[in-house]
PDB file of C-alpha atoms in Angstrom:
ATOM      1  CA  UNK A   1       0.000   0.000   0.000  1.00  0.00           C
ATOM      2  CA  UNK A   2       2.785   2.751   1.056  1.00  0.00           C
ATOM      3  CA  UNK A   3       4.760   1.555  -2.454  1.00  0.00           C
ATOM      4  CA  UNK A   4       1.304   2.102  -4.084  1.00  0.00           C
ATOM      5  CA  UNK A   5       0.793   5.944  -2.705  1.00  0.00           C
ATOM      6  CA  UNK A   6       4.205   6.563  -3.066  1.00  0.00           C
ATOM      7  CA  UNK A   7       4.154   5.846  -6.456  1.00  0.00           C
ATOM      8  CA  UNK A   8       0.610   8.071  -6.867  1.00  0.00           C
ATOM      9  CA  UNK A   9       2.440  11.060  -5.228  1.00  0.00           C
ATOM     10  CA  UNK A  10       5.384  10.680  -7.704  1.00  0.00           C
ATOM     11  CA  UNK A  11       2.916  11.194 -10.897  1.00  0.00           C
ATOM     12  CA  UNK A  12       1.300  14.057  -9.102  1.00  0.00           C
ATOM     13  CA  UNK A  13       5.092  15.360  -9.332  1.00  0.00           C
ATOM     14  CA  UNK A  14       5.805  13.986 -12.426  1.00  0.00           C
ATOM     15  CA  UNK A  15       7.606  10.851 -12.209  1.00  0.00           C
ATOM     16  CA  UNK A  16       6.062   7.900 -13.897  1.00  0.00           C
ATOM     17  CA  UNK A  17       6.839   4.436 -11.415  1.00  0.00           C
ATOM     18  CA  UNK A  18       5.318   1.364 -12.611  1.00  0.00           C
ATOM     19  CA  UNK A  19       3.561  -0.751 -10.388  1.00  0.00           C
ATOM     20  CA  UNK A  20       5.531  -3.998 -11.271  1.00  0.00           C
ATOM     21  CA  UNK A  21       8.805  -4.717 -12.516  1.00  0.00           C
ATOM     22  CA  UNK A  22       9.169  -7.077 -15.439  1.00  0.00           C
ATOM     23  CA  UNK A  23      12.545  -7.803 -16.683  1.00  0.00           C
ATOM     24  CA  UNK A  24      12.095  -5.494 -19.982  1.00  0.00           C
ATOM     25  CA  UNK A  25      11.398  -2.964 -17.757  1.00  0.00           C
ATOM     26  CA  UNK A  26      14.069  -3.040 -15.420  1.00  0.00           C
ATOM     27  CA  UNK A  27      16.596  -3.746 -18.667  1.00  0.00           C
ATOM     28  CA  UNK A  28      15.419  -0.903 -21.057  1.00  0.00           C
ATOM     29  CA  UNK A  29      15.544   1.866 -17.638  1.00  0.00           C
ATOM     30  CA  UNK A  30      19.099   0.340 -16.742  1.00  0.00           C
ATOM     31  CA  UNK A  31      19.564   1.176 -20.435  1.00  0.00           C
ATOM     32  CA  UNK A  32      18.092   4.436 -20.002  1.00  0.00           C
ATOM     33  CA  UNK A  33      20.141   5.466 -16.837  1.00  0.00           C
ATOM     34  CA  UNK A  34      23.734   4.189 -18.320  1.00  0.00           C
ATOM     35  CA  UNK A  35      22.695   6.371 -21.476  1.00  0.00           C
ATOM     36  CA  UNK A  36      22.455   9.409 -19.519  1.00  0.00           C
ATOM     37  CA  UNK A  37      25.804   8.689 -17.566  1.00  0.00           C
ATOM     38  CA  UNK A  38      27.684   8.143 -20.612  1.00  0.00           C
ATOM     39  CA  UNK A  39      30.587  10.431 -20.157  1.00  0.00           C
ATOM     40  CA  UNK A  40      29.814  11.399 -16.795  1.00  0.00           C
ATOM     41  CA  UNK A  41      33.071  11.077 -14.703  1.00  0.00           C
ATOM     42  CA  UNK A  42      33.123  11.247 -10.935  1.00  0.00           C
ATOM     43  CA  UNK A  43      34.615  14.338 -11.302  1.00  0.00           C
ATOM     44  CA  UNK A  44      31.449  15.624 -13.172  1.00  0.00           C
ATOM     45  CA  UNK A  45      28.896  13.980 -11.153  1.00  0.00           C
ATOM     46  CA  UNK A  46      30.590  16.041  -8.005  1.00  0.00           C
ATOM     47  CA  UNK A  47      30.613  19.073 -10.157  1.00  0.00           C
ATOM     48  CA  UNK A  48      26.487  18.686 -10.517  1.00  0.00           C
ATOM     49  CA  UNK A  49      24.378  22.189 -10.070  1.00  0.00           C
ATOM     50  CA  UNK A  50      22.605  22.330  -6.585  1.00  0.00           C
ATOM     51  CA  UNK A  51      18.779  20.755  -7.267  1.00  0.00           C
ATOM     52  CA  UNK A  52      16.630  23.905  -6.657  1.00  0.00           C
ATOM     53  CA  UNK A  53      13.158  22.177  -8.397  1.00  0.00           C
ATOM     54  CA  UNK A  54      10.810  21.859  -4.825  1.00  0.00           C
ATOM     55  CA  UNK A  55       9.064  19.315  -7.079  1.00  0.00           C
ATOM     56  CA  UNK A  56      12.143  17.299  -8.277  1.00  0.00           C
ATOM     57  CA  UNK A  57      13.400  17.675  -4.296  1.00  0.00           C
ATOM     58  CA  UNK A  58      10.011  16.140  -3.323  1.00  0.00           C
ATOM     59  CA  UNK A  59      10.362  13.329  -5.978  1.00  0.00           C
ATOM     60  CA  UNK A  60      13.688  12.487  -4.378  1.00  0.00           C
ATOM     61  CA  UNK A  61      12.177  12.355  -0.850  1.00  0.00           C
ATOM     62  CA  UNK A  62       9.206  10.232  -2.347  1.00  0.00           C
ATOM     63  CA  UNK A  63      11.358   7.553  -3.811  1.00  0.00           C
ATOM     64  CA  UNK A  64      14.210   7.577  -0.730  1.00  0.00           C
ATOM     65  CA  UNK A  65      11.446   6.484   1.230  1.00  0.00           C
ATOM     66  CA  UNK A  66       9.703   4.083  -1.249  1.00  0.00           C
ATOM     67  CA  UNK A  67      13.210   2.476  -1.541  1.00  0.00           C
ATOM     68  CA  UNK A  68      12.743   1.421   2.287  1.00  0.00           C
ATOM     69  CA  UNK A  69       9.005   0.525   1.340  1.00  0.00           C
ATOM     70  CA  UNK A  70      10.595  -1.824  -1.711  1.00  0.00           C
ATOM     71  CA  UNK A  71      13.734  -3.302   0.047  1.00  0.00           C
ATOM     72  CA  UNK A  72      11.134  -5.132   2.246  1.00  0.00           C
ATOM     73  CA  UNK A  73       8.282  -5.518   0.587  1.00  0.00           C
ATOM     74  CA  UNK A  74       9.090  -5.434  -3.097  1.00  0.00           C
ATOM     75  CA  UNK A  75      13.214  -6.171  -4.230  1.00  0.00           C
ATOM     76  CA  UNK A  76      12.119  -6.278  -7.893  1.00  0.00           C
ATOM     77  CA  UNK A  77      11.204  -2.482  -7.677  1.00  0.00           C
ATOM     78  CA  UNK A  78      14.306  -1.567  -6.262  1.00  0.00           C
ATOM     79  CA  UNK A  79      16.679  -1.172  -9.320  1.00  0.00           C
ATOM     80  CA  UNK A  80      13.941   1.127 -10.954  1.00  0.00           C
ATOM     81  CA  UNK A  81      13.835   3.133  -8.181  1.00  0.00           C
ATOM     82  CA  UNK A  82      17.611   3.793  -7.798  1.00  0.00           C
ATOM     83  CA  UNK A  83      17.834   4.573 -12.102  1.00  0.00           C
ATOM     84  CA  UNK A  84      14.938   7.466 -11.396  1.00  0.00           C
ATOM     85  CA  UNK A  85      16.737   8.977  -8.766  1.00  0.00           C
ATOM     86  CA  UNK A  86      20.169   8.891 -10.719  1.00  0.00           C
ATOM     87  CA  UNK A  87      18.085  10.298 -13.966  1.00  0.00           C
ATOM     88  CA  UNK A  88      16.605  12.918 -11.420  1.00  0.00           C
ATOM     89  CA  UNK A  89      20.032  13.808 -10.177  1.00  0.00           C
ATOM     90  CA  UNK A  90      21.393  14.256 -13.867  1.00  0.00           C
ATOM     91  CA  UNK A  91      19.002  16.492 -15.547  1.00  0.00           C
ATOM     92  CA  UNK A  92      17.668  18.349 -12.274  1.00  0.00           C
ATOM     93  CA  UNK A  93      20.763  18.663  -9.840  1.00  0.00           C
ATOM     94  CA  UNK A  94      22.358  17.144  -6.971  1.00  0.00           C
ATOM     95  CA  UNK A  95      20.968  16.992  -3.584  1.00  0.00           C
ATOM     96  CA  UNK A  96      21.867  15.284  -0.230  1.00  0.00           C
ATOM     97  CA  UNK A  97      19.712  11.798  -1.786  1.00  0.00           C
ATOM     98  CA  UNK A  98      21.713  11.842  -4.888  1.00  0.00           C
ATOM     99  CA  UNK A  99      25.071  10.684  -3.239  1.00  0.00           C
ATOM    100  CA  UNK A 100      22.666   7.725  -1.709  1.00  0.00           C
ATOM    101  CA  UNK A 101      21.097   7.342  -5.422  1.00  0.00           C
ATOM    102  CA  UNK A 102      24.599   6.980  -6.755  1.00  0.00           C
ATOM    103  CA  UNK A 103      26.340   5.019  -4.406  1.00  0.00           C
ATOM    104  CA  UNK A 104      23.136   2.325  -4.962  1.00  0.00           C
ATOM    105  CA  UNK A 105      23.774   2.499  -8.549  1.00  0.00           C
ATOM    106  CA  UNK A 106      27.364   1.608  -8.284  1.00  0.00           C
TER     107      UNK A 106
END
């Protein structure tokens, strides 16, 4: 149920989170994620602009916490959560979550 509100809040904020995890899924947003780090050195990642978006800082929030939610309840949600947070983090800024997202994502 909290996976399930989390996830409504995140559309309200504009952040689409399916409600099941399929392999396809999970391999075409890996996909997505290691697209959008292509090139990105550690260097660059530190050198991220502050995230100033209250929305995007919200979304962050909303899927640190669903992350607890899905590392006991659902594990096959888990990777998709971690490649929305690292998308968040590239195209909106970093924030105090992002070194979490990133460290997750390896």
């Amino acid at each position: 149920k909290a996976i399930s509100t989390g996830s409504d809040a995140l559309a309200k904020l504009g952040i689409s989170f399916p409600p099941s995890a399929g392999t396809l899924t999970i391999i075409r947003d890996a996909m997505k994620t290691k697209t959008k780090l292509r090139g990105k050195t550690n260097e660059k990642l530190k050198q991220l602009p502050l995230m100033t978006d209250e929305s995007k800082i919200a979304a962050m929030q909303m899927l640190k916490l669903i992350y607890g939610c899905c590392y006991i309840a659902r594990k096959d949600l888990l990777p998709l959560v971690i490649f929305r947070m690292v998308r968040l983090s590239l195209k909106h800024g970093a924030n105090h979550i992002s070194a979490l997202a990133f460290v997750m994502y390896g």
